[in-house]
Tab-separated table of C-alpha atoms in Angstrom:
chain	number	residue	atom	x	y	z
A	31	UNK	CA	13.604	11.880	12.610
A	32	UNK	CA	10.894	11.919	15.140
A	33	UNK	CA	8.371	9.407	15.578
A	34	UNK	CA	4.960	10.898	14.200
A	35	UNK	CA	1.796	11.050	15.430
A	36	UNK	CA	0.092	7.315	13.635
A	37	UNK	CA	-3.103	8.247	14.012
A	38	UNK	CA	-3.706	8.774	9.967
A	39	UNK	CA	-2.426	5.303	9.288
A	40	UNK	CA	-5.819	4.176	10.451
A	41	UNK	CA	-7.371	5.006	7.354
A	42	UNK	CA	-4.625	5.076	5.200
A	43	UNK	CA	-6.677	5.008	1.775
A	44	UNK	CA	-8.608	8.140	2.550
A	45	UNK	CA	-5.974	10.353	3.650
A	46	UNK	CA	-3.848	9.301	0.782
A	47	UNK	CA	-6.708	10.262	-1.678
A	48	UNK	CA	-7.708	13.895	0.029
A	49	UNK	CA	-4.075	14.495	-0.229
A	50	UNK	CA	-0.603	13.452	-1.966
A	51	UNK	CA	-2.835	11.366	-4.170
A	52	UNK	CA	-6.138	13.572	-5.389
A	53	UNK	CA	-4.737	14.131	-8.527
A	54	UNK	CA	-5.555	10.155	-8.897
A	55	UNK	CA	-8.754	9.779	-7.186
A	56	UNK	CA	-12.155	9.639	-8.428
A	57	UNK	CA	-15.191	10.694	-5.424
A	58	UNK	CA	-19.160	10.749	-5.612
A	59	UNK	CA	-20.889	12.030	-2.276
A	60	UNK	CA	-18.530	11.046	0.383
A	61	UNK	CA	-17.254	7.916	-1.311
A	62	UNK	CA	-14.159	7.779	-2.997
A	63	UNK	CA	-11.068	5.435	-4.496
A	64	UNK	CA	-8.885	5.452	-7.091
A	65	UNK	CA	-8.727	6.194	-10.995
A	66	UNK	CA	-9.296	2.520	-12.940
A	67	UNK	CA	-5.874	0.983	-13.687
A	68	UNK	CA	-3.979	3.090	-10.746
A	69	UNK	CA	-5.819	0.787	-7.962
A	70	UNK	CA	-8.708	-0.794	-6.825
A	71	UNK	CA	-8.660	0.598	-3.322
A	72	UNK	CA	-11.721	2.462	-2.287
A	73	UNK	CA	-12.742	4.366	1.179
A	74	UNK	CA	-15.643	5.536	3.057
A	75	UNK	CA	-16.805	7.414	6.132
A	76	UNK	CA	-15.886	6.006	9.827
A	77	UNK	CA	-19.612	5.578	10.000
A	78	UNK	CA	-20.777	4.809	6.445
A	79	UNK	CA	-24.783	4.883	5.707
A	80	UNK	CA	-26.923	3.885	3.168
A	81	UNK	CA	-26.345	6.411	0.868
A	82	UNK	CA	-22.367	6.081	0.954
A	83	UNK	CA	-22.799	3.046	-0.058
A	84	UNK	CA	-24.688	3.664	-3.171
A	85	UNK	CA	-22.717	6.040	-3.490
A	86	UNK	CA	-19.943	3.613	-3.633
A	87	UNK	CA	-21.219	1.268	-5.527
A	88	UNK	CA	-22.371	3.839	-8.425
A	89	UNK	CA	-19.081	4.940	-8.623
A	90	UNK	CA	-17.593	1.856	-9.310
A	91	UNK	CA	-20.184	0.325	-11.407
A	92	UNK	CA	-22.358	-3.211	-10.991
A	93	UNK	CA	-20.537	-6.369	-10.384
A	94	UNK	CA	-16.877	-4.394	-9.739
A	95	UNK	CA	-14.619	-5.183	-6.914
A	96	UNK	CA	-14.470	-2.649	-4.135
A	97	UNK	CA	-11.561	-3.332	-2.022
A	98	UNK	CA	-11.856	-1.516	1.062
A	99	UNK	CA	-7.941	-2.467	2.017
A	100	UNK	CA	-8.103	-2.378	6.393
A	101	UNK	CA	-11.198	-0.440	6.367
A	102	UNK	CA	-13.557	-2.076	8.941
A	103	UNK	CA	-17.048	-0.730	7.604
A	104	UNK	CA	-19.323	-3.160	6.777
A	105	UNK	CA	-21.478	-2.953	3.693
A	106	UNK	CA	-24.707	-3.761	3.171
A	107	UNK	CA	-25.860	-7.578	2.439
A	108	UNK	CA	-25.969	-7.804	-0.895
A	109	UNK	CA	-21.951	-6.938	-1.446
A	110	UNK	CA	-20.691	-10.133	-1.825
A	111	UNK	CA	-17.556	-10.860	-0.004
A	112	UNK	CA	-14.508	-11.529	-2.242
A	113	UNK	CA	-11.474	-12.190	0.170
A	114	UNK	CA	-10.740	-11.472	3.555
A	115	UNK	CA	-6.908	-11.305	4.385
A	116	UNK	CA	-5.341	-11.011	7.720
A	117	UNK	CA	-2.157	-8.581	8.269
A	118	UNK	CA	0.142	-6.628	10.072
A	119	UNK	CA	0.213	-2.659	9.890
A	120	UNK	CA	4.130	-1.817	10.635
A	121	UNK	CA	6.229	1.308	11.333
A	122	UNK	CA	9.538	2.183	10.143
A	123	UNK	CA	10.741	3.061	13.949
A	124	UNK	CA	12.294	6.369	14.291
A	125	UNK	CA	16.004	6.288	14.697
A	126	UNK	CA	16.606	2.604	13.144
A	127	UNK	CA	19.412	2.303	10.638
A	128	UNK	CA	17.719	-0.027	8.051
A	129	UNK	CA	20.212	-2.951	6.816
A	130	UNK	CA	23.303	-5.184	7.635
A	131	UNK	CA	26.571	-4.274	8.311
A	132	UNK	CA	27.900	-6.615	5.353
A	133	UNK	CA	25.134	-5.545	2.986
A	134	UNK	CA	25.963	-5.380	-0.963
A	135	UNK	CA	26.007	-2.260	-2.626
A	136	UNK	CA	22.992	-0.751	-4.893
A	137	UNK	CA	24.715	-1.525	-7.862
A	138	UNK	CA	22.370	-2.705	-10.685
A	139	UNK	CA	19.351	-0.858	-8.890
A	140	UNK	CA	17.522	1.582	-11.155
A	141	UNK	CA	14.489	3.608	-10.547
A	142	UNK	CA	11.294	1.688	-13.016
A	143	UNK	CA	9.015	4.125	-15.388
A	144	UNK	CA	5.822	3.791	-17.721
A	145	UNK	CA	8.208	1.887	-20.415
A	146	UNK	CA	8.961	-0.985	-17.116
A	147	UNK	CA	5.165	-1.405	-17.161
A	148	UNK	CA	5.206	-4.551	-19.176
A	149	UNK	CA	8.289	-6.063	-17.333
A	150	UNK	CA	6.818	-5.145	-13.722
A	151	UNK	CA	3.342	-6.296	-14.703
A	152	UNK	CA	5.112	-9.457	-15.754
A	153	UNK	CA	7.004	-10.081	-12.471
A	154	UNK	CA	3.902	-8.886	-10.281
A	155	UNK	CA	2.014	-11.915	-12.102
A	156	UNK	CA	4.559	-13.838	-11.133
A	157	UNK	CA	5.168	-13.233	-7.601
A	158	UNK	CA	2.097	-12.298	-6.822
A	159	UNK	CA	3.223	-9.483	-3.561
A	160	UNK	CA	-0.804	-7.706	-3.770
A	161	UNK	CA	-2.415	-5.959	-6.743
A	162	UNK	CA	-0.892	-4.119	-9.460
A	163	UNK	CA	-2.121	-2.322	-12.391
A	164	UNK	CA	-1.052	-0.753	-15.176
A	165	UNK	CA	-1.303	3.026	-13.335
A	166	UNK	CA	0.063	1.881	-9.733
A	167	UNK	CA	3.637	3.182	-10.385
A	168	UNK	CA	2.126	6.622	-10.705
A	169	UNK	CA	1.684	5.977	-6.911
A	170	UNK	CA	5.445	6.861	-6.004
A	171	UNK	CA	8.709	5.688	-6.801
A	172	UNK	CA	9.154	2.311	-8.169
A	173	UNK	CA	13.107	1.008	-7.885
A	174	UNK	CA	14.076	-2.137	-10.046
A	175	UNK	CA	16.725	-4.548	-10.350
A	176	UNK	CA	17.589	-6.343	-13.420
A	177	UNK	CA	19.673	-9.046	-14.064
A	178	UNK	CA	21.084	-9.912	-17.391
A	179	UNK	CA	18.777	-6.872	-18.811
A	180	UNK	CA	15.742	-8.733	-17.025
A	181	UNK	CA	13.939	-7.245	-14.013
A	182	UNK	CA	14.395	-10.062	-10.712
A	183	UNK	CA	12.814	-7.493	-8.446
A	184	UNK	CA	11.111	-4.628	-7.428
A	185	UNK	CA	9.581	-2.616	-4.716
A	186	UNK	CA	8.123	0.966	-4.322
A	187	UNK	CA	5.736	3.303	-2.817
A	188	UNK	CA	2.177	3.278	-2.758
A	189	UNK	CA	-0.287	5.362	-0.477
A	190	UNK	CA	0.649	8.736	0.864
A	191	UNK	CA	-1.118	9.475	3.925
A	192	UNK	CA	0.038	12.982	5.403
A	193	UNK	CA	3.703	12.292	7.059
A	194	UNK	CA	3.865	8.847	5.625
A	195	UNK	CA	4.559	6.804	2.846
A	196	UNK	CA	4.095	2.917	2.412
A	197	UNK	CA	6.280	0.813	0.912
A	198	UNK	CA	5.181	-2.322	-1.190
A	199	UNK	CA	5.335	-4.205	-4.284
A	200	UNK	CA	8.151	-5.897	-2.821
A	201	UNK	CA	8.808	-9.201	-4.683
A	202	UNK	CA	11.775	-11.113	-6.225
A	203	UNK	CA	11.489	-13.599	-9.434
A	204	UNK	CA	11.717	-17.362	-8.002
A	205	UNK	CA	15.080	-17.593	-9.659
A	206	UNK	CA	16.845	-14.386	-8.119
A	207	UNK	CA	15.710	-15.004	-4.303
A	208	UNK	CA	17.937	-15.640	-1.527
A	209	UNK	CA	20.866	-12.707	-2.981
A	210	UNK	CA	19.015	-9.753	-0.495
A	211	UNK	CA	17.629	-8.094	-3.248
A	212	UNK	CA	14.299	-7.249	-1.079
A	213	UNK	CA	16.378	-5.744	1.868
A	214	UNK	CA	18.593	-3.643	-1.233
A	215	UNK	CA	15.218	-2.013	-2.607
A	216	UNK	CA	13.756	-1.664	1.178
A	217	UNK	CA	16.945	-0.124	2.710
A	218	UNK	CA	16.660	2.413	-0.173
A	219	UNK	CA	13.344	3.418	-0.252
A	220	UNK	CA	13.437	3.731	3.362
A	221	UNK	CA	16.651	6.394	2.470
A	222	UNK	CA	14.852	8.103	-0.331
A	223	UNK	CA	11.384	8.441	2.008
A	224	UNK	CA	13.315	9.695	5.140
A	225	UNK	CA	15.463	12.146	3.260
A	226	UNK	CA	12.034	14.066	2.511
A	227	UNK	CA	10.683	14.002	5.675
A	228	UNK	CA	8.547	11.287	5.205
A	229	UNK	CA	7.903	8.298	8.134
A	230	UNK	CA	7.993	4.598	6.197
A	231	UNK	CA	5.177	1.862	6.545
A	232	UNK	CA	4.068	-1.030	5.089
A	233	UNK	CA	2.039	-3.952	5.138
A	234	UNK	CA	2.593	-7.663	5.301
A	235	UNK	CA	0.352	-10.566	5.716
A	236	UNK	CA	0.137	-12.489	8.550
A	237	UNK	CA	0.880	-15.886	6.846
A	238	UNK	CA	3.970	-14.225	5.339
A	239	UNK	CA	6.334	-14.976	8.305
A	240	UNK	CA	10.144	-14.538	6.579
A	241	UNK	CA	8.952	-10.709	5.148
A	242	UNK	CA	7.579	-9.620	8.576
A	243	UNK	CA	11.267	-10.892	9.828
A	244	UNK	CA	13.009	-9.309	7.130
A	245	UNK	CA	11.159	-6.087	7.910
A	246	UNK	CA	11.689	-6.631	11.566
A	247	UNK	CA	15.663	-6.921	10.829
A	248	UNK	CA	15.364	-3.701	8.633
A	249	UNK	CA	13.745	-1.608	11.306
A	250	UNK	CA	9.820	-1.848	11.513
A	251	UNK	CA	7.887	-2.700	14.037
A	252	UNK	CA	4.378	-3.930	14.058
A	253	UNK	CA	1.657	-1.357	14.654
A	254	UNK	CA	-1.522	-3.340	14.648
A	255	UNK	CA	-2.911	-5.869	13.289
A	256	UNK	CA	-5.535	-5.660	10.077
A	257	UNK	CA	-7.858	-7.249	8.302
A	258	UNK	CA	-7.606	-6.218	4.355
A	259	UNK	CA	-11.326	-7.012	2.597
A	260	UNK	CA	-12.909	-6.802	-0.802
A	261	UNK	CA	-16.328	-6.661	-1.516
A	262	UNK	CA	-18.647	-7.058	-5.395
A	263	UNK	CA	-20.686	-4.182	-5.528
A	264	UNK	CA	-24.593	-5.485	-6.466
């Protein structure tokens, strides 16, 4: 697999919803985001004006959130700022071999469907590893893993820029951590994106210092850093 051009990851959201995902995505003017209950994500122009903005904001409706995800556009003055989150943008590198040499098998692992909406909803709540809704697994690929016929943990793809996919949702139930589940669901959506030709990415935030190292160990490097923002439209 060759390393591919990263220039798209700059605006992730955008590409993802002109391409793999348009079948999701919802546009007025030049503004656009995603279908309510898939995700809150929303993109603009490089160089946004007025007009995109309303534009924006119409689309969404008053008072809803418009997370612009690493977009740096500012909006105008009356958006008010929600949350500001700094991050790390990272690459699966080319060539890595994701996992340990003494890593457990995949059994238990299945792949998660509209009836594991309830159950991943529940363990999203729970961990908390960035927003879910009750339409994000139509994103990608969502792989579970249950124990004792409950689901401990999860992970699966989310935007689709051209050449890319991300990985996310990653999160394990307080009771189930420390038995590698993460690096299980990781190493094998890593296998599942690669085998269509596909160059993994993801994002972590900064404060969260043990998943950028697990991520290190399973073959990503950090790209750039990134500032993930929401805004309240007026």
């Amino acid at each position: 697999m060759v390393n591919r051009d990263a220039v798209t990851l700059d605006d992730p959201v955008r590409e993802s919803l002109r391409g793999s995902h348009a079948h999701l995505a919802r546009q007025l003017g030049r503004a656009a985001g995603y279908l309510p209950e898939v995700s809150t994500f929303s993109a603009v122009s490089a160089e946004p004006d007025a007009a995109e903005w309303a534009d924006l904001a119409r689309m969404l409706g008053r008072g809803e959130l418009a997370d612009l995800f690493s977009c740096p556009a500012t909006p105008p003055a009356d958006w008010e700022p929600v949350f500001a989150l700094g991050g790390f943008q990272m690459i699966y590198a080319a060539g890595s071999h994701p996992g340990d040499a003494d890593a457990e098998p995949d059994s238990g692992m299945v792949e998660l469907g509209v009836d594991d909406v309830p159950k991943m909803l529940q363990l999203t709540a729970r961990t908390q590893p960035g927003p879910f809704w009750p339409r994000t697994h139509e994103l990608g690929t969502y792989l579970g893993i249950r124990e004792n016929g409950a689901l401990v943990a999860m992970a699966g793809e989310r935007l689709r820029p051209p050449g890319w996919t991300e990985i996310s949702a990653v999160c394990t139930a307080p009771e189930a951590r420390g038995r590698g589940h993460a690096a299980r669901l990781v190493r094998a959506l890593v296998a599942r994106i690669t085998s269509r030709n596909d160059q993994p990415f993801l994002h972590v935030a900064e404060a969260n210092t043990p998943a950028r190292a697990l991520y290190e160990r399973l073959g990503f490097e950090v790209r750039k850093p990134v500032t993930f923002r929401g805004f309240r439209t007026p």
